[in-house]
């Protein structure tokens, strides 16, 4: 019962991780630059994401530009696009597989099949967490290195946006969920290895007949 509750808790974490992963992939605020200027009325907030760049004016105007050209993008943005999409796909697969393998569901067949499905879903979550953690770390490193570079003007420096933090938190949720699913299945298999089922030996009917025959001879 405790293992089923733990799996349900890991499933909830995985759901938050999937939603956060998709949200971080689509949000345009991976890095933010606030340029107040000489007048607060003309303040401008520039945001850059994986798929579009947006500009928000203090007057309420908001405009976005899609990044159509892939080859013109920096390497870290291209890598972030690929890995984040893979993370979303793997996490979605993990949700489907663990739904079948969880103990609180009636899907997946016998206990061994559910255990294998649960383990496979946990591996998907771990891989999704790694694929989500790598681009956010790399992206943050590029932002910090450009911010500390003295040759770059202040107008060209940015800070990490909300999408980066969302990606970090989502990757952490997916990693925790994957470890919980894999550990719960591993404990069950390990218990079966340590305590193998006892085999009861029942004498066959042929042995009984032979024993009776021998006793008759002695009488």
mmCIF file of C-alpha atoms in Angstrom, residues 196-203:
data_model
loop_
_atom_site.group_PDB
_atom_site.id
_atom_site.type_symbol
_atom_site.label_atom_id
_atom_site.label_comp_id
_atom_site.label_asym_id
_atom_site.label_seq_id
_atom_site.Cartn_x
_atom_site.Cartn_y
_atom_site.Cartn_z
ATOM 1 C CA UNK A 196 12.760 -16.994 -3.340
ATOM 2 C CA UNK A 197 9.467 -18.854 -3.136
ATOM 3 C CA UNK A 198 9.624 -22.081 -1.215
ATOM 4 C CA UNK A 199 9.198 -25.203 -3.244
ATOM 5 C CA UNK A 200 7.108 -27.931 -1.591
ATOM 6 C CA UNK A 201 7.961 -31.493 -2.535
ATOM 7 C CA UNK A 202 5.037 -33.846 -2.710
ATOM 8 C CA UNK A 203 5.703 -37.595 -3.163
#
